[in-house]
Tab-separated table of C-alpha atoms in Angstrom:
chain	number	residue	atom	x	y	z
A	1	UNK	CA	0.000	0.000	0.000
A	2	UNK	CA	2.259	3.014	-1.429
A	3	UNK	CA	-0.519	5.861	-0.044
A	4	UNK	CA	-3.561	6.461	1.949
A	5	UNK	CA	-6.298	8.809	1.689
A	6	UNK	CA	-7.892	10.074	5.200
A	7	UNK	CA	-11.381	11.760	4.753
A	8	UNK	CA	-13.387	13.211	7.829
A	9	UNK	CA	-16.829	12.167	7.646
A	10	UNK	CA	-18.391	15.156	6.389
A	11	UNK	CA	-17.201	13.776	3.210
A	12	UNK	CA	-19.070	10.459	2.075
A	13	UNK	CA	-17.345	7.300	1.156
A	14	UNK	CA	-18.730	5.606	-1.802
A	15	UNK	CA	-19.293	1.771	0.131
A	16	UNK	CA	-16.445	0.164	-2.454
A	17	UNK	CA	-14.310	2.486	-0.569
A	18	UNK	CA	-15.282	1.274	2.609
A	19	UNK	CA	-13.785	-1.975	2.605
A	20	UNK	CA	-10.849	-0.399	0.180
A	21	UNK	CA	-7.576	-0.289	3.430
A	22	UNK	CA	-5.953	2.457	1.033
A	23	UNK	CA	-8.824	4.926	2.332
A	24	UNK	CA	-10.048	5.587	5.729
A	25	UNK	CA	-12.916	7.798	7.596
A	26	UNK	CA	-11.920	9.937	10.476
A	27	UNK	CA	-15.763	10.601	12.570
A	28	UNK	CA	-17.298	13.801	14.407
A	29	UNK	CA	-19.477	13.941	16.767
A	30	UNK	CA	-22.611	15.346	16.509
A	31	UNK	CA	-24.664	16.341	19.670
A	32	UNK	CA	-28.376	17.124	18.951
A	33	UNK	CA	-30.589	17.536	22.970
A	34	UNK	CA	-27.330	16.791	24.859
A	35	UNK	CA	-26.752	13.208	23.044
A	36	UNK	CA	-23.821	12.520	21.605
A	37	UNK	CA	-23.561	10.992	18.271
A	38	UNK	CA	-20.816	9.810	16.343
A	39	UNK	CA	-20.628	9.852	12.794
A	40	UNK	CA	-19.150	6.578	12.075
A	41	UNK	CA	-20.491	3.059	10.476
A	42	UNK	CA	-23.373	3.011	13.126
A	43	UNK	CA	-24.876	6.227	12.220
A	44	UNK	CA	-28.798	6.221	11.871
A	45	UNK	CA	-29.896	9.362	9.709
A	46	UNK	CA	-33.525	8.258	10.005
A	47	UNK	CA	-33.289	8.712	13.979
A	48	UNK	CA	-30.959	11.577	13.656
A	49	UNK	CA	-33.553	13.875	11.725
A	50	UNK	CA	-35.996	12.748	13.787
A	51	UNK	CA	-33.819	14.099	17.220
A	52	UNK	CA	-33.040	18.039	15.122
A	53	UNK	CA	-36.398	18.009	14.234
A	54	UNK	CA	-37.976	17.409	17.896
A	55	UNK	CA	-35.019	19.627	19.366
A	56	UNK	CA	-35.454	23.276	19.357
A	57	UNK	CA	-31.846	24.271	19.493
A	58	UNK	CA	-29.144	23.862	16.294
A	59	UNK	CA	-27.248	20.785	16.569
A	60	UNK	CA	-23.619	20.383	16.989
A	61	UNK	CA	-20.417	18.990	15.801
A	62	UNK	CA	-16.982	18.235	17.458
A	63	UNK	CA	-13.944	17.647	14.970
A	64	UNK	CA	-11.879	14.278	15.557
A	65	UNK	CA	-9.176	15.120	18.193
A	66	UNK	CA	-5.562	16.028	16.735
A	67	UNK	CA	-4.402	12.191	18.876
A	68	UNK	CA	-7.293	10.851	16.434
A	69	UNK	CA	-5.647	11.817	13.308
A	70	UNK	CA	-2.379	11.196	14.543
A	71	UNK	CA	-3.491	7.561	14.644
A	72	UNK	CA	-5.101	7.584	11.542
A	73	UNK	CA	-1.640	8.925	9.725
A	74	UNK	CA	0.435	6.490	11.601
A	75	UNK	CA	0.307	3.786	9.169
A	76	UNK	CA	2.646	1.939	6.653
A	77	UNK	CA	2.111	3.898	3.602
A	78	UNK	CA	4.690	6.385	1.964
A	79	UNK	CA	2.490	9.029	0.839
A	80	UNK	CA	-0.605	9.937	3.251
A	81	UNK	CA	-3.044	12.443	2.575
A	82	UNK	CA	-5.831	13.546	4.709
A	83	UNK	CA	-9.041	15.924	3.551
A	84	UNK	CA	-10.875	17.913	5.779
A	85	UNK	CA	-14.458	19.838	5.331
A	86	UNK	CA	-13.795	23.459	5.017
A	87	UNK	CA	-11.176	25.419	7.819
A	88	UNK	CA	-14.411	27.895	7.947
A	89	UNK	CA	-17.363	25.809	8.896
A	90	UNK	CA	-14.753	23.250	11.308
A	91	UNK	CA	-11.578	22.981	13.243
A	92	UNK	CA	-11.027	19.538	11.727
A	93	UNK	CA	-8.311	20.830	9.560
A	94	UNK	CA	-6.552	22.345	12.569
A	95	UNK	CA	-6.815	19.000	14.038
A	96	UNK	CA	-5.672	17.416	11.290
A	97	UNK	CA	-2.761	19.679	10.982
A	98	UNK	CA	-1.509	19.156	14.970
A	99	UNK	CA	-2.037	15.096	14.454
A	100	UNK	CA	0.142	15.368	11.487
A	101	UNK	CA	3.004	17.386	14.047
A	102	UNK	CA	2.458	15.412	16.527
A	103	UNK	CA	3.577	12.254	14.400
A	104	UNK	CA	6.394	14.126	12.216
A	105	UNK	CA	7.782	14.704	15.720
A	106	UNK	CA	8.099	10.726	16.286
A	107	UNK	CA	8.961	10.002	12.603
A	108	UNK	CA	10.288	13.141	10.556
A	109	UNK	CA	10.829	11.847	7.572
A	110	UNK	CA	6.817	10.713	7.014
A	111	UNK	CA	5.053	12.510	4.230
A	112	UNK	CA	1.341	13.628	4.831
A	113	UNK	CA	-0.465	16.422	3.507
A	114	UNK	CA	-3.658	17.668	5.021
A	115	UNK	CA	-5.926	19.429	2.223
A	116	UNK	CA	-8.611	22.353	3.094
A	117	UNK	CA	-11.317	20.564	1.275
A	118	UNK	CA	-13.280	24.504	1.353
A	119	UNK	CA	-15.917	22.344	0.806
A	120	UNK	CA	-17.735	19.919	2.557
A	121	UNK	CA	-19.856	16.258	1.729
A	122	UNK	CA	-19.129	14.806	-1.484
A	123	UNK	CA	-17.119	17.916	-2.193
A	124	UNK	CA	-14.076	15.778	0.079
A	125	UNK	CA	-14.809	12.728	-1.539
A	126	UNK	CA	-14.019	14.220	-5.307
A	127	UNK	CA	-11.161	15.314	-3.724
A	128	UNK	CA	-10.111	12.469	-2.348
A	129	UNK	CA	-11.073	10.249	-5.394
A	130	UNK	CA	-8.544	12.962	-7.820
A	131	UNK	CA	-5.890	12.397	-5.254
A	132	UNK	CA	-6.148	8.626	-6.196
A	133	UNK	CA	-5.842	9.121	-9.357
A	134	UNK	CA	-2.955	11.230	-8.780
A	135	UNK	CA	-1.297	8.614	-7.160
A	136	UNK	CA	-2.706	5.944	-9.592
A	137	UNK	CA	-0.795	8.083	-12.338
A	138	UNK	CA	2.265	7.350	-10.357
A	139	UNK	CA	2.655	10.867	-9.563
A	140	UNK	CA	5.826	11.927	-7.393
A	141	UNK	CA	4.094	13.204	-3.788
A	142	UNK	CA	4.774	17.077	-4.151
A	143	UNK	CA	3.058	16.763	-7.532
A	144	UNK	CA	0.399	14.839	-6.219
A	145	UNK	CA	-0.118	18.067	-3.437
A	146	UNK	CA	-0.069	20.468	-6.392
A	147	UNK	CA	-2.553	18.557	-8.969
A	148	UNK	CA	-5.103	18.759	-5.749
A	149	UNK	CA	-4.706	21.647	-4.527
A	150	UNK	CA	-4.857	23.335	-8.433
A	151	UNK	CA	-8.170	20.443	-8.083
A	152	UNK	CA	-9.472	22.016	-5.078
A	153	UNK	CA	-8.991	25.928	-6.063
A	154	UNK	CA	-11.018	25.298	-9.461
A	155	UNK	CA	-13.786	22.865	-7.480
A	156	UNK	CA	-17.572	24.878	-6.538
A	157	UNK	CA	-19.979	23.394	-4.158
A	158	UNK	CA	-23.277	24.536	-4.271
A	159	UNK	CA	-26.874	23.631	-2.705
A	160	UNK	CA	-30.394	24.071	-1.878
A	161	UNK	CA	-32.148	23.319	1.331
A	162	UNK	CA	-35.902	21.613	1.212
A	163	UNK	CA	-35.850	22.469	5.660
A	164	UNK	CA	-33.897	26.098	6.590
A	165	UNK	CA	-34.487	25.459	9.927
A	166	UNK	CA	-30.654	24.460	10.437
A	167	UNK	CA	-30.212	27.869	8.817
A	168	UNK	CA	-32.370	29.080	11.590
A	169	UNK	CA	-30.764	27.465	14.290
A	170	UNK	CA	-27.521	28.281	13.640
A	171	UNK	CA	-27.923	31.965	13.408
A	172	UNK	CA	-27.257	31.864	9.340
A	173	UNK	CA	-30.847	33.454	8.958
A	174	UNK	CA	-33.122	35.101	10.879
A	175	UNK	CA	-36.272	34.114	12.860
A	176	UNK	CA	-38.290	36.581	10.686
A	177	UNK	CA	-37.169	35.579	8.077
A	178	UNK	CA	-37.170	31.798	8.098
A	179	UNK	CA	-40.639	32.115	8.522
A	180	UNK	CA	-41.359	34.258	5.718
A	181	UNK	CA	-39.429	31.942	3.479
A	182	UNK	CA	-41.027	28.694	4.488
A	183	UNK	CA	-44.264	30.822	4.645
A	184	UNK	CA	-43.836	31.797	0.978
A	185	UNK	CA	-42.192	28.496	-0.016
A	186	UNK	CA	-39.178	30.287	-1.146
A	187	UNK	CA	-35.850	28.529	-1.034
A	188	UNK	CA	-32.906	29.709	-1.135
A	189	UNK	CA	-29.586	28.693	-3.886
A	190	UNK	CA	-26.647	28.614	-1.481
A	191	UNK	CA	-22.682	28.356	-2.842
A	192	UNK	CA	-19.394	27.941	-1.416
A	193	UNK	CA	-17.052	31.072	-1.587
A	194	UNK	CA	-13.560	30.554	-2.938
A	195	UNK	CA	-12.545	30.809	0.849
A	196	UNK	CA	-15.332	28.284	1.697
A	197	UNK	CA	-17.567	29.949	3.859
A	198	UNK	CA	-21.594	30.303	2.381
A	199	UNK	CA	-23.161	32.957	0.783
A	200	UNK	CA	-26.392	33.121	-0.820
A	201	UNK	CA	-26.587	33.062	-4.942
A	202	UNK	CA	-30.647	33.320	-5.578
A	203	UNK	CA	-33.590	32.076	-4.731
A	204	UNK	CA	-36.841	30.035	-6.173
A	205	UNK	CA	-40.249	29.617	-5.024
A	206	UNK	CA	-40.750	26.182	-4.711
A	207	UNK	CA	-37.632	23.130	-4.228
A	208	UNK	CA	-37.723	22.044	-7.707
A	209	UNK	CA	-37.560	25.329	-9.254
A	210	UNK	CA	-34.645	26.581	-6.773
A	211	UNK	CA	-32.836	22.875	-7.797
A	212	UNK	CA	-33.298	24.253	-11.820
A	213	UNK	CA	-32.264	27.665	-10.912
A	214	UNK	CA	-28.706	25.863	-8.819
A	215	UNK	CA	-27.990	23.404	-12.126
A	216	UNK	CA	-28.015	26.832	-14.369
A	217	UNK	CA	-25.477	28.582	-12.107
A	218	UNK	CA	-23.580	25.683	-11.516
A	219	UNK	CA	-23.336	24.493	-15.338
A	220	UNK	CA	-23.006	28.879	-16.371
A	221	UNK	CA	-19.808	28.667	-14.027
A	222	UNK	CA	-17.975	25.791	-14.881
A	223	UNK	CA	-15.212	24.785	-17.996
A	224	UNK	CA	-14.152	21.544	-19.151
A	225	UNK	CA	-17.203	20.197	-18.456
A	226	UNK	CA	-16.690	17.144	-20.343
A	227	UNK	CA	-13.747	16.300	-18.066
A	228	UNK	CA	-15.396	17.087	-14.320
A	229	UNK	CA	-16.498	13.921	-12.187
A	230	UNK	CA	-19.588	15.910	-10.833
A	231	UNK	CA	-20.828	14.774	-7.016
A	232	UNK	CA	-24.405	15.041	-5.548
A	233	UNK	CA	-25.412	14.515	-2.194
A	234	UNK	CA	-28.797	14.182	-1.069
A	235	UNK	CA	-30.116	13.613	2.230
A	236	UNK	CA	-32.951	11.424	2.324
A	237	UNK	CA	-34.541	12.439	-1.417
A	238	UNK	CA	-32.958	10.163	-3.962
A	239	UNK	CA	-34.939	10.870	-6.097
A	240	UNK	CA	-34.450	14.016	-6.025
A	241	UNK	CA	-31.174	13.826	-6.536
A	242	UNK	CA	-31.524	11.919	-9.591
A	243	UNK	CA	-33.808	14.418	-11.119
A	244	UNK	CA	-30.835	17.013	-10.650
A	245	UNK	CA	-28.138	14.682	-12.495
A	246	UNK	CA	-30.659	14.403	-15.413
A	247	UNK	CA	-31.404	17.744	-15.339
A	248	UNK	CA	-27.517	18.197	-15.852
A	249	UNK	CA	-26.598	15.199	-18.426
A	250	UNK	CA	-29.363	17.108	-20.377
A	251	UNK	CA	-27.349	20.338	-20.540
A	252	UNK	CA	-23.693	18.887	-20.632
A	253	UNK	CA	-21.610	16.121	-21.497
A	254	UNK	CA	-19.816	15.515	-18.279
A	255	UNK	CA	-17.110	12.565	-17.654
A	256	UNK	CA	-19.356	11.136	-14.836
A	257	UNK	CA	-21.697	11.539	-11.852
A	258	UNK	CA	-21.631	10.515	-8.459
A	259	UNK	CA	-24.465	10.573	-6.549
A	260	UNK	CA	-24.340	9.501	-2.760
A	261	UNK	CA	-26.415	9.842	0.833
A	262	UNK	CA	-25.478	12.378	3.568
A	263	UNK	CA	-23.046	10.917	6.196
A	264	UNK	CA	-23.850	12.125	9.486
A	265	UNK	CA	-22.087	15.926	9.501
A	266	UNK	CA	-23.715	16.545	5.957
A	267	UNK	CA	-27.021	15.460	7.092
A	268	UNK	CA	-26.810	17.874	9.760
A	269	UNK	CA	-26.023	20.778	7.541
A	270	UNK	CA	-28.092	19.871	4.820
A	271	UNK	CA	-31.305	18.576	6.647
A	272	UNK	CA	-33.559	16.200	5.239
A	273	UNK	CA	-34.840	17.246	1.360
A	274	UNK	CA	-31.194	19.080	0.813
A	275	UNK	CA	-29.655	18.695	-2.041
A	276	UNK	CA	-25.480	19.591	-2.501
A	277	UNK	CA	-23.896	19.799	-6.096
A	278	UNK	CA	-20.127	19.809	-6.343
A	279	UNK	CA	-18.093	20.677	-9.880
């Protein structure tokens, strides 16, 4: 095994990757009413949405500890890379980075990277499937580092909520307002900024016509389509998500589409009916 690729579990594993020893899931821990939750093999998302809708306050998360992803570098591999969800919305890629001191104090001469996903979901597991085929390509580790991060600077994230009361919660939008919107069925097209905090782009009457308006902004912003691996997440609303990768094979010729359920920390950012589109 000449690498390994680390994800935290905002990012979702495709399950071939689960049982593949060159990749590895580092879990949160979401609290929702003063339970703690972690977002590992045994999480329930059924039961989850069940506990943030019933619970008045936002729910939490708690990165992986830096002694966590320590652990998860120490390993046989030569090249080890680990991908975080965005330094903005988590201090898992300040974890990551201590873990990574902490074992190039006991063993110098290991070489790990930790990439800023500035992104979250399947955002981090594009990433992590172009640093495999970095590596795949036989690429020397510093050029492996450079391909990703040129991968990661180029890479939008965008998506529409179905529930904005996570918005609510977490002080991202206003009591007032939040109840206008739902009142008026109007949801709202969210992005990523280059930085990878989350900004508002438009907004739709209706969840199907705000999923239309996200695919035109999305498709309008990107190049080389017909070489992008484009990722949707869904949480809970396959079909939904299926709807938006016809909507764009319609309007592009792109190399492929992945299309996954929310892990734990991306099911409690995106609720249940959200939708996330990475390109």
């Amino acid at each position: 095994m000449d690498y390994k690729i680390i994800i935290d579990s905002c990012g979702e594993l495709p399950p071939p990757y689960k049982k593949d020893d060159r990749f590895a899931s580092v879990p949160l821990t979401l609290t929702v009413d003063g339970e703690d939750i972690v977002d590992d093999e045994t999480f329930d998302q059924a039961s989850f949405l069940a506990k943030v809708a019933a619970c008045p306050e936002c729910p939490k998360s708690a990165c992986p500890s830096p002694e966590h992803y320590k652990n998860a570098f120490d390993c046989p591999a030569g090249h080890i890379y680990a991908v975080t969800l965005s330094a903005e919305l988590s201090g898992s890629y300040n974890s990551a980075m201590l873990g990574r001191q902490l074992l190039l104090e006991e063993d110098p001469q290991k070489k790990i990277h930790v990439f800023n996903s500035r992104s979250a979901s399947v955002g981090e597991t594009l990433i992590a499937l172009k640093i495999q085929e970095c590596e795949e390509a036989g690429m020397a580790f510093e050029d492996v580092v450079e391909q990703v991060e040129a991968y990661i600077s180029g890479q939008a994230t965008y998506f529409v909520l179905e529930n904005l009361e996570t918005l609510r919660k977490n002080g991202r939008m206003s009591k007032v307002k939040a109840l206008v919107a739902s009142a008026l069925n109007i949801k709202p097209v969210m992005s990523a900024t280059e930085e990878g905090t989350i900004q508002q782009r438009d907004q739709a009457r209706g969840i199907n016509k705000a999923l239309v308006k996200m695919v035109n902004l999305a498709l309008s912003e990107a190049d080389s389509l017909e070489e992008k691996t484009v990722g949707i997440s869904h949480c809970n609303c396959p079909q939904r998500a299926e709807m938006v990768r016809d909507a764009i094979l319609e309007k592009a010729a792109v190399k492929n589409v992945l299309l996954l359920d929310t892990a734990g920390v991306s099911t409690m950012y995106a609720n249940d009916g959200g939708i996330i589109l990475v390109m």
